[in-house]
CSV table of C-alpha atoms in Angstrom, one decimal:
chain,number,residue,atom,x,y,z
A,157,UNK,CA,2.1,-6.7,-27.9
A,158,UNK,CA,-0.3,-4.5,-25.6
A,159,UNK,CA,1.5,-1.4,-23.9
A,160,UNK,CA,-0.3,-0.6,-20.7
A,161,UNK,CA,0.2,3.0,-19.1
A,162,UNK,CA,-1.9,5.5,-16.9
A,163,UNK,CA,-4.7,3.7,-15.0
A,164,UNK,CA,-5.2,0.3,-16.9
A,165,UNK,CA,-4.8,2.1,-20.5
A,166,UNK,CA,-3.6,-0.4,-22.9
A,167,UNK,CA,-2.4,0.1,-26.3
A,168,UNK,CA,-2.1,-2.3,-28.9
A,169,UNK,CA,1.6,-2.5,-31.1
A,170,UNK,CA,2.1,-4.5,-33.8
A,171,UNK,CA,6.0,-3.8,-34.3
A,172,UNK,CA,8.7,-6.6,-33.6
A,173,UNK,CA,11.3,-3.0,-32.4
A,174,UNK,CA,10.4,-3.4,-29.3
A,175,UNK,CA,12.7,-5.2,-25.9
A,176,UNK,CA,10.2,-4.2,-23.0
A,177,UNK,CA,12.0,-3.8,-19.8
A,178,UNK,CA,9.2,-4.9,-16.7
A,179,UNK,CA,10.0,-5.9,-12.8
A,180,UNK,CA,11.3,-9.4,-11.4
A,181,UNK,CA,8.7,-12.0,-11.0
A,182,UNK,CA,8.1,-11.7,-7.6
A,183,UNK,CA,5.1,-12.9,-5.3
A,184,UNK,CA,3.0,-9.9,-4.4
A,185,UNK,CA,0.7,-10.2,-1.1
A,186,UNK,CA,-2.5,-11.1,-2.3
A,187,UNK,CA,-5.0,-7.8,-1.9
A,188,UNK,CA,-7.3,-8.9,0.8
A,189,UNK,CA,-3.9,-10.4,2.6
A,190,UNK,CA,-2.8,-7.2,3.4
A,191,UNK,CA,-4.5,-6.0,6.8
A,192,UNK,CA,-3.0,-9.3,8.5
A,193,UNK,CA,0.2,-9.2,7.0
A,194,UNK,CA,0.6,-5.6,8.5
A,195,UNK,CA,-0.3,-7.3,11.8
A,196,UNK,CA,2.2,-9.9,11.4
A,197,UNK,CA,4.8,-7.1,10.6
A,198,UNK,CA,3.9,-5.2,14.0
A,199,UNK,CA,4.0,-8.4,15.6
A,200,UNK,CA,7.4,-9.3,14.6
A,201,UNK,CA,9.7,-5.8,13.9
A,202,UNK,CA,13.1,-6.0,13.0
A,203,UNK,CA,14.9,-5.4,15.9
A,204,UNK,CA,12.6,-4.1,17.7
A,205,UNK,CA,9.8,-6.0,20.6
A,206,UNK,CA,6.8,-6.5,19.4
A,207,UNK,CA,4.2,-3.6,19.5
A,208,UNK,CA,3.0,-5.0,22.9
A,209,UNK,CA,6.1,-4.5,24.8
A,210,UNK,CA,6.6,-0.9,23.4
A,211,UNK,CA,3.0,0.7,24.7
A,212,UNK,CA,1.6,1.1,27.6
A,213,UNK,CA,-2.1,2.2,28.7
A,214,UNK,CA,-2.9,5.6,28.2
A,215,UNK,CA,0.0,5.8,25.0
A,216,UNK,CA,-0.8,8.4,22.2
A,217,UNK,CA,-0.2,7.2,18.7
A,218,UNK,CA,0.4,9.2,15.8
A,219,UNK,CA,0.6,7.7,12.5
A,220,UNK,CA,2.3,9.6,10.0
A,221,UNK,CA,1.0,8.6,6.5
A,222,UNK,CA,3.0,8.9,3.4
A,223,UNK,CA,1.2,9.9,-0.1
A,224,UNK,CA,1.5,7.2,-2.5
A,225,UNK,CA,1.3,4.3,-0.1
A,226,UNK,CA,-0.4,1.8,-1.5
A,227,UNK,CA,-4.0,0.1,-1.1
A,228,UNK,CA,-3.6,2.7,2.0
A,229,UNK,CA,-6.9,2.1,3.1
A,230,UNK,CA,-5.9,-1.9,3.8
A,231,UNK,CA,-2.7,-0.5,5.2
A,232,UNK,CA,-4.1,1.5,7.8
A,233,UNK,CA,-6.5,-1.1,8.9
A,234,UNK,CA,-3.7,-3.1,9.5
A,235,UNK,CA,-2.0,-0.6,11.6
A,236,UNK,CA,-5.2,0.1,13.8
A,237,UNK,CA,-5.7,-3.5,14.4
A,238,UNK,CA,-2.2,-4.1,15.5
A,239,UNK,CA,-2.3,-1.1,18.1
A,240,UNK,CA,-5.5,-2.1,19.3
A,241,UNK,CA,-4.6,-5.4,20.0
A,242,UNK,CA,-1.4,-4.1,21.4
A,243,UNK,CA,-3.9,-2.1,24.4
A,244,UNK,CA,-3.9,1.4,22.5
A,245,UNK,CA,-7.3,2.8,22.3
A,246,UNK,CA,-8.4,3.9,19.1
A,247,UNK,CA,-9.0,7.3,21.0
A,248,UNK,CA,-5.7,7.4,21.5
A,249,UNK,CA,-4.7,7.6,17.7
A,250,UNK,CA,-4.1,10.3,15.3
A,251,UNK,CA,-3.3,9.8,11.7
A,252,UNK,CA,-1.7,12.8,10.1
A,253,UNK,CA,-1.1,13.0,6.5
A,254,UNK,CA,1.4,14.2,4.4
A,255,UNK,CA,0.7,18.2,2.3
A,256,UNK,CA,0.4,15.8,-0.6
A,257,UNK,CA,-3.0,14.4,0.4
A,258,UNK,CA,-4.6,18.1,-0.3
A,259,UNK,CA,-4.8,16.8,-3.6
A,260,UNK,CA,-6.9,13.8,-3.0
A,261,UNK,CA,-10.3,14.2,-1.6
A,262,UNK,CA,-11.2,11.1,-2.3
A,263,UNK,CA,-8.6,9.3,-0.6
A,264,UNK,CA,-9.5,11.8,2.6
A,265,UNK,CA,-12.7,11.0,2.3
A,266,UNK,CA,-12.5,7.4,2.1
A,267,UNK,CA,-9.9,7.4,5.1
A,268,UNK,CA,-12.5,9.4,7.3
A,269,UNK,CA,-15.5,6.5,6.1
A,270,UNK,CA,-13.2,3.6,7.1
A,271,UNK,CA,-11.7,5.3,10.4
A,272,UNK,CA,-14.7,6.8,12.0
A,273,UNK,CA,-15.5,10.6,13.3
A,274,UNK,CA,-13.8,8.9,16.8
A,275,UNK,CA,-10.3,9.1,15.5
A,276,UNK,CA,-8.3,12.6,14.4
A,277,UNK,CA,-7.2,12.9,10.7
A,278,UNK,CA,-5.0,15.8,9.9
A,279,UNK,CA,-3.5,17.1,7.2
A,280,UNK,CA,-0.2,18.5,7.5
A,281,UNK,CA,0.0,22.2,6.3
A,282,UNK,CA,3.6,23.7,6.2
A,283,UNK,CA,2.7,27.2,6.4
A,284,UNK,CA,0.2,27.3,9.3
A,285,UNK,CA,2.5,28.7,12.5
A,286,UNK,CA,-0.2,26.8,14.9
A,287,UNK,CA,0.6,23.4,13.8
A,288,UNK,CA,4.3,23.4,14.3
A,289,UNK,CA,6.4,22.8,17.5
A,290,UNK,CA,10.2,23.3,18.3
A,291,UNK,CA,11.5,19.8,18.5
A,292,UNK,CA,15.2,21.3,18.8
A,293,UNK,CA,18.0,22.6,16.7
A,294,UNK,CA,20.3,21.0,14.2
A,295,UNK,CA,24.3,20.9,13.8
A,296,UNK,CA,24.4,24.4,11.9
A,297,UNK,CA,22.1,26.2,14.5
A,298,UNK,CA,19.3,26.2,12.1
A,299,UNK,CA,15.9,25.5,14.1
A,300,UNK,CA,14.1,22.5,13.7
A,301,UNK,CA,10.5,22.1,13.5
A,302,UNK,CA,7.9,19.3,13.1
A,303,UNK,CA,4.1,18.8,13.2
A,304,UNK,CA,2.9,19.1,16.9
A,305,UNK,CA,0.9,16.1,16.8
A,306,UNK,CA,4.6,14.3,16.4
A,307,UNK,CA,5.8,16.4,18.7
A,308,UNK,CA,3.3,15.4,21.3
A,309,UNK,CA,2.9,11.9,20.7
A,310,UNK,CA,4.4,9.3,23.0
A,311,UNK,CA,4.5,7.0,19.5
A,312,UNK,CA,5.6,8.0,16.4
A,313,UNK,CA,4.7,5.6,13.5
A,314,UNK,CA,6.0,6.7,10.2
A,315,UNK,CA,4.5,4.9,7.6
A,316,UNK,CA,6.0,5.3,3.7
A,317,UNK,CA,6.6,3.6,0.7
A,318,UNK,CA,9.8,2.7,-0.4
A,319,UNK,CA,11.1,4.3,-3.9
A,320,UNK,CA,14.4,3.8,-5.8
A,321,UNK,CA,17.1,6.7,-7.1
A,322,UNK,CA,20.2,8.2,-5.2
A,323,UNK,CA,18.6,11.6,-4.4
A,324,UNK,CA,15.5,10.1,-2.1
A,325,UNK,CA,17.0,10.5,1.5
A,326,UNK,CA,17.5,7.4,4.2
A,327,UNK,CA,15.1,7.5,7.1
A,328,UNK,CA,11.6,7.4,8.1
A,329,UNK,CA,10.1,10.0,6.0
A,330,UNK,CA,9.4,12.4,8.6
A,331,UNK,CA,11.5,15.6,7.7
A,332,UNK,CA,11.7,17.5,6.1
A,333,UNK,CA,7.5,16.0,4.8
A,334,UNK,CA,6.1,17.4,8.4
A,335,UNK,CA,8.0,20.3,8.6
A,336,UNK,CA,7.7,24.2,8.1
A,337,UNK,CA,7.9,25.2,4.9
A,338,UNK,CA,11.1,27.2,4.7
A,339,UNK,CA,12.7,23.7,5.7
A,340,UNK,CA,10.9,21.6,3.2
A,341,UNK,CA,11.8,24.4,0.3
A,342,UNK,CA,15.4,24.0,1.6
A,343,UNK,CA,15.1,20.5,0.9
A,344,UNK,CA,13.6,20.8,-2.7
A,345,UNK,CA,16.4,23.4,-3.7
A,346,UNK,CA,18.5,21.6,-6.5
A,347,UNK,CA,21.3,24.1,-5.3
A,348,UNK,CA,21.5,22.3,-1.8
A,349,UNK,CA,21.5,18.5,-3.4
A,350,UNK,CA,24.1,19.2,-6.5
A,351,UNK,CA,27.4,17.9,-4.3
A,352,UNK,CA,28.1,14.9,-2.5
A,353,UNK,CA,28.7,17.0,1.0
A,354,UNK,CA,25.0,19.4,1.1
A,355,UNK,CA,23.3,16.0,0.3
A,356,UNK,CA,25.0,14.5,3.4
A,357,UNK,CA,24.2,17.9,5.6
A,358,UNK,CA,20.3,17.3,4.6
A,359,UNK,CA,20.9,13.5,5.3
A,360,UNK,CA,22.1,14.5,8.8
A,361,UNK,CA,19.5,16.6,9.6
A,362,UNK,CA,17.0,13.7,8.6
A,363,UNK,CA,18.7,11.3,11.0
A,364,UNK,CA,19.1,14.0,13.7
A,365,UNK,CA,15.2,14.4,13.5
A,366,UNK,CA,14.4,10.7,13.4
A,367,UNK,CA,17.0,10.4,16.9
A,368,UNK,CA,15.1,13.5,18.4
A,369,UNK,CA,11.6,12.1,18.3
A,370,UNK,CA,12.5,8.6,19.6
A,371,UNK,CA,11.3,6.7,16.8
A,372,UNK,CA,11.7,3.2,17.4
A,373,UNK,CA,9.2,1.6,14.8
A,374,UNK,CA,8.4,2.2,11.1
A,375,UNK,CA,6.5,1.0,8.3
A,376,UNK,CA,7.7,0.3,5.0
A,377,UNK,CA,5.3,-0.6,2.5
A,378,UNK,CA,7.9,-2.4,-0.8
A,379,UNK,CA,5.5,-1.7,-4.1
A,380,UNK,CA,5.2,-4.5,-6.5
A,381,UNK,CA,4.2,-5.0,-10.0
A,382,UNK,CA,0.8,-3.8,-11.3
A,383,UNK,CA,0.4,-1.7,-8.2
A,384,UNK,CA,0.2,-4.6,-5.8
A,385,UNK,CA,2.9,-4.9,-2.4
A,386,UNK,CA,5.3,-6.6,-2.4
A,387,UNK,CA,6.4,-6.5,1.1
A,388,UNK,CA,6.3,-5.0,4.4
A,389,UNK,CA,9.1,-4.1,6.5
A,390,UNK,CA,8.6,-3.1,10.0
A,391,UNK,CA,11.2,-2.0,13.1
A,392,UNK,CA,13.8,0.4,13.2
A,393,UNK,CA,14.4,2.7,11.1
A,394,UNK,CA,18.3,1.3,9.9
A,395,UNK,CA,17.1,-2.2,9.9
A,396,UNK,CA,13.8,-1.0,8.0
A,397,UNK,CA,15.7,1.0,5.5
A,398,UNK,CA,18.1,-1.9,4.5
A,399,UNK,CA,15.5,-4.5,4.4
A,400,UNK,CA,13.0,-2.4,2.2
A,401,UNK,CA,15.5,-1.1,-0.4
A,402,UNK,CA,16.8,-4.5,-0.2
A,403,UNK,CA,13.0,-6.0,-1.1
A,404,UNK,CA,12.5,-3.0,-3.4
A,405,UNK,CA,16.0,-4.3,-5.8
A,406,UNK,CA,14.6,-7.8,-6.0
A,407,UNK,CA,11.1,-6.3,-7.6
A,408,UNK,CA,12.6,-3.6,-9.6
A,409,UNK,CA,16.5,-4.0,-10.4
A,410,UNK,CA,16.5,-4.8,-13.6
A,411,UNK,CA,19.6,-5.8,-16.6
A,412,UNK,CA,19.4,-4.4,-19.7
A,413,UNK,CA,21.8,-4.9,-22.0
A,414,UNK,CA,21.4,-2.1,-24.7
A,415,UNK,CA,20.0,1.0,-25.6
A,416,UNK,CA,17.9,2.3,-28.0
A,417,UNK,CA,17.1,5.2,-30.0
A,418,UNK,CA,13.5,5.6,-28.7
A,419,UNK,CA,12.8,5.0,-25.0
A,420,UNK,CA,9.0,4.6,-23.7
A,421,UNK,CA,8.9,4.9,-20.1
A,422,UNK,CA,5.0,3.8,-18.7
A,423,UNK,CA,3.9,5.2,-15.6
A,424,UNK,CA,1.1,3.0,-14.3
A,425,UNK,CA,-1.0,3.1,-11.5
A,426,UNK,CA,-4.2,5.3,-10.0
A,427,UNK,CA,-4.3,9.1,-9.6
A,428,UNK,CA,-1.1,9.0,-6.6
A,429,UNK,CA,0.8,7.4,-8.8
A,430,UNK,CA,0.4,9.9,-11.8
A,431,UNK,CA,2.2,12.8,-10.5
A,432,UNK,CA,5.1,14.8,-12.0
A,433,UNK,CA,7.7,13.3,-9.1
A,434,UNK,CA,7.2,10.1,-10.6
A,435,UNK,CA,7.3,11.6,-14.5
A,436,UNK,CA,11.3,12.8,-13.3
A,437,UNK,CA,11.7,9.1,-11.8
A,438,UNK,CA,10.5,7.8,-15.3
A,439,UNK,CA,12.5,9.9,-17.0
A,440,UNK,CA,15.8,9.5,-15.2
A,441,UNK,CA,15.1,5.3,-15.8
A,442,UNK,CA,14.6,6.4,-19.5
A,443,UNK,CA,17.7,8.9,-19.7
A,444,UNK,CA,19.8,6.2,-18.8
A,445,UNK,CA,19.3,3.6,-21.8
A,446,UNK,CA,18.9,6.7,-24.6
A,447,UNK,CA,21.6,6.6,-27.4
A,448,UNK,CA,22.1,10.4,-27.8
A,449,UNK,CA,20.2,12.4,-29.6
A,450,UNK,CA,17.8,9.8,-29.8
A,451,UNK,CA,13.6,10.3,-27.8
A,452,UNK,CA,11.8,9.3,-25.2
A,453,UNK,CA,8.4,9.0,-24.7
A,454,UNK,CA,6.7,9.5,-21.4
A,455,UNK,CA,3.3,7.6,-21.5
A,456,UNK,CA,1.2,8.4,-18.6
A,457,UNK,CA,-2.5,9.5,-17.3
A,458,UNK,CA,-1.1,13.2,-15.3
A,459,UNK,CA,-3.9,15.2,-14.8
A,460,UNK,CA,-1.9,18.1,-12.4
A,461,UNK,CA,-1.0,21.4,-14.0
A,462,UNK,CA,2.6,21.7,-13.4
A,463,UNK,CA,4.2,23.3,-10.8
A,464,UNK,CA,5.6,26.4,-10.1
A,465,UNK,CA,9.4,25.3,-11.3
A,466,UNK,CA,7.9,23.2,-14.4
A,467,UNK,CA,6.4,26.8,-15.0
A,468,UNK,CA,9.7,28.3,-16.1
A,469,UNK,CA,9.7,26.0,-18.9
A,470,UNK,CA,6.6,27.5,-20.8
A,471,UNK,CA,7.5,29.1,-23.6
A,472,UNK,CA,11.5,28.6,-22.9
A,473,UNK,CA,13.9,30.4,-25.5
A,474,UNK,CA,17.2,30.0,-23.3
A,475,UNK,CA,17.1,26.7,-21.6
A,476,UNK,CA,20.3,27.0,-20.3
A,477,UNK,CA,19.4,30.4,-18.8
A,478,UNK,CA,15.9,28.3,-17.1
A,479,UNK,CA,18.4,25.9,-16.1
A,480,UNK,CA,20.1,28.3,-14.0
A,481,UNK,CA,17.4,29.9,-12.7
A,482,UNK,CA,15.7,26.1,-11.5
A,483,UNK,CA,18.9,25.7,-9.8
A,484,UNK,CA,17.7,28.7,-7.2
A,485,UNK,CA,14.3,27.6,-6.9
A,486,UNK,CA,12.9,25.8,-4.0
A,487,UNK,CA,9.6,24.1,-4.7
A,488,UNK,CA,8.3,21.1,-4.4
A,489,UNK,CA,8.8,20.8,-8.4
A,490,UNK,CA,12.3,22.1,-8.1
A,491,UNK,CA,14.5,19.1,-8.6
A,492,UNK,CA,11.9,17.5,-11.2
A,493,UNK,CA,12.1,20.3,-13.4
A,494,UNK,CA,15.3,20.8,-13.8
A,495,UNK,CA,16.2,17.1,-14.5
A,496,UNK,CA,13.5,17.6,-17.4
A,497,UNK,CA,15.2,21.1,-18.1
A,498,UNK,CA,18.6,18.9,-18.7
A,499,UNK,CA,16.6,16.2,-20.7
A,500,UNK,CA,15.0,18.4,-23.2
A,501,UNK,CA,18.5,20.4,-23.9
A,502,UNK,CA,19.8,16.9,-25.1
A,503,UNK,CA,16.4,15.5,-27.1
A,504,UNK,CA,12.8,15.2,-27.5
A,505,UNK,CA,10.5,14.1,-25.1
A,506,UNK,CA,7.2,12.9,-26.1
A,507,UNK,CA,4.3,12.8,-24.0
A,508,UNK,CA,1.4,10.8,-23.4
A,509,UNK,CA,-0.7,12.6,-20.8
A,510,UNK,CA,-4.5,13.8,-19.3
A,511,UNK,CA,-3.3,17.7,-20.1
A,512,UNK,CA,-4.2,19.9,-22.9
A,513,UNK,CA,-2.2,19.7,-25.9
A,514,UNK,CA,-1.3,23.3,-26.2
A,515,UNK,CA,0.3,23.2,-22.3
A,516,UNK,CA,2.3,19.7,-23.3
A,517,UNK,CA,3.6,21.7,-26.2
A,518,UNK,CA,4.5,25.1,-24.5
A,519,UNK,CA,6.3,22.7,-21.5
A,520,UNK,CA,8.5,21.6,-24.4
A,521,UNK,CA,6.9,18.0,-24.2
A,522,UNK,CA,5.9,16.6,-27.9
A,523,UNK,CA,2.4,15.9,-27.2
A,524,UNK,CA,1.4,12.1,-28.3
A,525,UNK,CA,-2.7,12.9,-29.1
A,526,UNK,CA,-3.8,9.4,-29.9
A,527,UNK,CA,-2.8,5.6,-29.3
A,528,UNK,CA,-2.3,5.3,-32.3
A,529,UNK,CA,-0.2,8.2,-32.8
A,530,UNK,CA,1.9,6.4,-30.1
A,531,UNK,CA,2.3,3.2,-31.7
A,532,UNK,CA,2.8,5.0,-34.9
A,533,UNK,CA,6.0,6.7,-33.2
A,534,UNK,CA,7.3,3.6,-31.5
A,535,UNK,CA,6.7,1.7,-35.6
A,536,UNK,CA,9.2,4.9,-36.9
A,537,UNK,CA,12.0,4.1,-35.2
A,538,UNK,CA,14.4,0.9,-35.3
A,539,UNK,CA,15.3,0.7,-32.1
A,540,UNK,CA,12.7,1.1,-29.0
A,541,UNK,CA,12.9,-0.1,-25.6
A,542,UNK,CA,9.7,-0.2,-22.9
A,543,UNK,CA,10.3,0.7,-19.5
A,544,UNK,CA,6.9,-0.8,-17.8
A,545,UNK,CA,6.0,1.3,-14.7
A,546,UNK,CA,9.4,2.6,-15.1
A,547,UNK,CA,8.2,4.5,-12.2
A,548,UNK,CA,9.8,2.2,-9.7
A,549,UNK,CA,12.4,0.3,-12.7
A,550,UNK,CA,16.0,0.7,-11.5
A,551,UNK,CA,18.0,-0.6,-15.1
A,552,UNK,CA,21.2,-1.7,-15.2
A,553,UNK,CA,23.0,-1.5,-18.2
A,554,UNK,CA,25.0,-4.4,-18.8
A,555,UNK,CA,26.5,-3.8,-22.4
């Protein structure tokens, strides 16, 4: 069998250990399909009239674009040629973009090519005062403050792509992403998503946010298999968010019916899809079918230097003690870290990555050098199971 990871990488295992775990067969939208079925989506929202009906000459539009959307470039063509043909002059339009585009110049780039100079494209920064407006104050009192251009616009489109796991909050995707940065740290702290009742505070303030800027409309881009679409859900945020996670289950939901003493978990997909958020989604898919005290192996193409949280684990004597000290941290690594603190106090964690060796290794990672060291490790053990894109893969255990 070939084992495909990173950006196309495949490797080549001649084992018979292996049960490889892999999304639904679903029908993606065909790559060059995209623009008009964004169209179609605008011009029939869930609950919601059609774009048409909900602008009117003279309307500013801000699109609020999500990191990791995919084919984003087809997407956003999409969304211009609906508003246009809805009357909003491509004048009118702004697309700000999430802090996580800082990291992608290319994408920028490409954005600004396809767009033209005529049309704004901002970045969000958290920690620049001049960007930010008051859009009003939560429950607790605490202030609450969003990207002006959101602020300012008489549209607000969010558009994000849908991902599975209990700790990714219900709504548009707007806050805390646009906010200052003391709220987004907030947000990140493990401390203030441990219990059942913070989570709901921060969900509250998420909604609050959403019902403060009006939003009628948002985009949900569903990712399929091989990093295709599989769907599009536009109109209201509630009826959005239940068709999308809905359409996300069918693709990704997946029964399993045993463990295994070695667990590979593939993260597959260009540069925004190799990032250490989704190495913590992996590895929660991968926690959850390891017999204990058994390994998992991450396999992956992640080029970024950790983060400021992952930094705590260099060189860790006391990983209880890191543990701890994760819990107070509020970065955008925070939560990622520690579930990879956690992991490593039960067992090993291989990885397959685009970083040196020597930094794996001082992470706590066992670094995997070669293919064939891989397939050597998955041969050693008499039990494996292959999470493919594991990513997005929501197992169920049955057994």
């Amino acid at each position: 069998m070939k084992l495909t990871y990173g950006n196309g990488t495949t490797c080549d295992l001649s084992t018979t250990n292996v049960v490889t775990v892999r999304a639904n067969n679903v029908a993606a939208i065909p790559d060059d399909d995209i623009p008009a079925r964004v169209e179609q989506a605008f011009a029939n929202p869930l609950e919601y009239p059609e774009l048409a009906s909900a602008t009117v000459p003279g309307d500013t539009v801000a699109i609020a674009l999500a990191y990791g959307t995919p084919h984003v470039l087809r997407v956003v063509d999409g969304i211009i040629t609906a508003l246009t043909h809805a009357g909003v002059e491509k004048s009118a339009i702004t697309i700000l973009l999430s802090p996580e585009f800082a990291a992608d110049g290319v994408v920028q780039h490409l954005l600004r090519e396809q767009v033209g100079e005529d049309l704004p494209i901002i970045l969000h920064v958290a920690d620049q005062e001049e960007q930010l407006a008051l859009l009003g104050v939560t429950a607790a009192g605490l202030p609450l403050r969003l990207n002006r251009v959101l602020c300012d616009a008489d549209l607000v489109i969010p558009v994000g792509v849908t991902t599975g796991g209990e700790r990714d909050f219900s709504g548009t995707g707007m806050f805390p992403t646009f906010s200052d940065q003391e709220t987004i740290g907030r947000f990140h702290s493990p401390s203030s998503q441990e219990s059942k009742s913070s989570r709901q505070k921060l969900q509250e303030e998420v909604h609050q946010c959403d019902w403060l800027l009006g939003i009628g409309l948002a985009l949900q881009v569903v990712p399929g298999p091989q990093g295709k679409v599989a769907a599009f859900c536009c109109g209201t945020p509630t009826a959005v968010a239940e068709a999308a996670r809905g359409a996300y289950r069918d693709v990704w939901s997946t029964e399993v019916d045993r463990k295994a003493e070695l667990v590979v978990a593939t993260i597959v997909g260009n540069d925004s899809q190799q990032t250490w958020q989704n190495l913590s989604r992996a590895l929660s898919a991968a926690d959850e079918l390891l017999i204990p005290g058994g390994a998992i192996a991450i396999c992956s193409d992640i080029a970024a230097r950790p983060g400021p949280s992952a930094k705590r684990l260099r060189n860790a004597q006391d990983l209880a003690d890191v543990e701890r000290k994760l819990l107070k941290d509020a970065f955008a690594d925070s939560q990622a870290s520690l579930l990879l603190c956690r992991v490593l106090q039960r067992g090993t964690i291989y990885l397959k990555s685009q970083l040196d060796s020597r930094l794996v290794e001082s992470l706590g990672f066992a670094p995997i050098a070669s293919d064939k060291e891989l397939a050597h490790l998955i041969g050693s053990y008499p039990q494996c199971v292959v999470l493919e894109q594991a990513q997005h893969l929501e197992p169920n255990l049955t057994a």
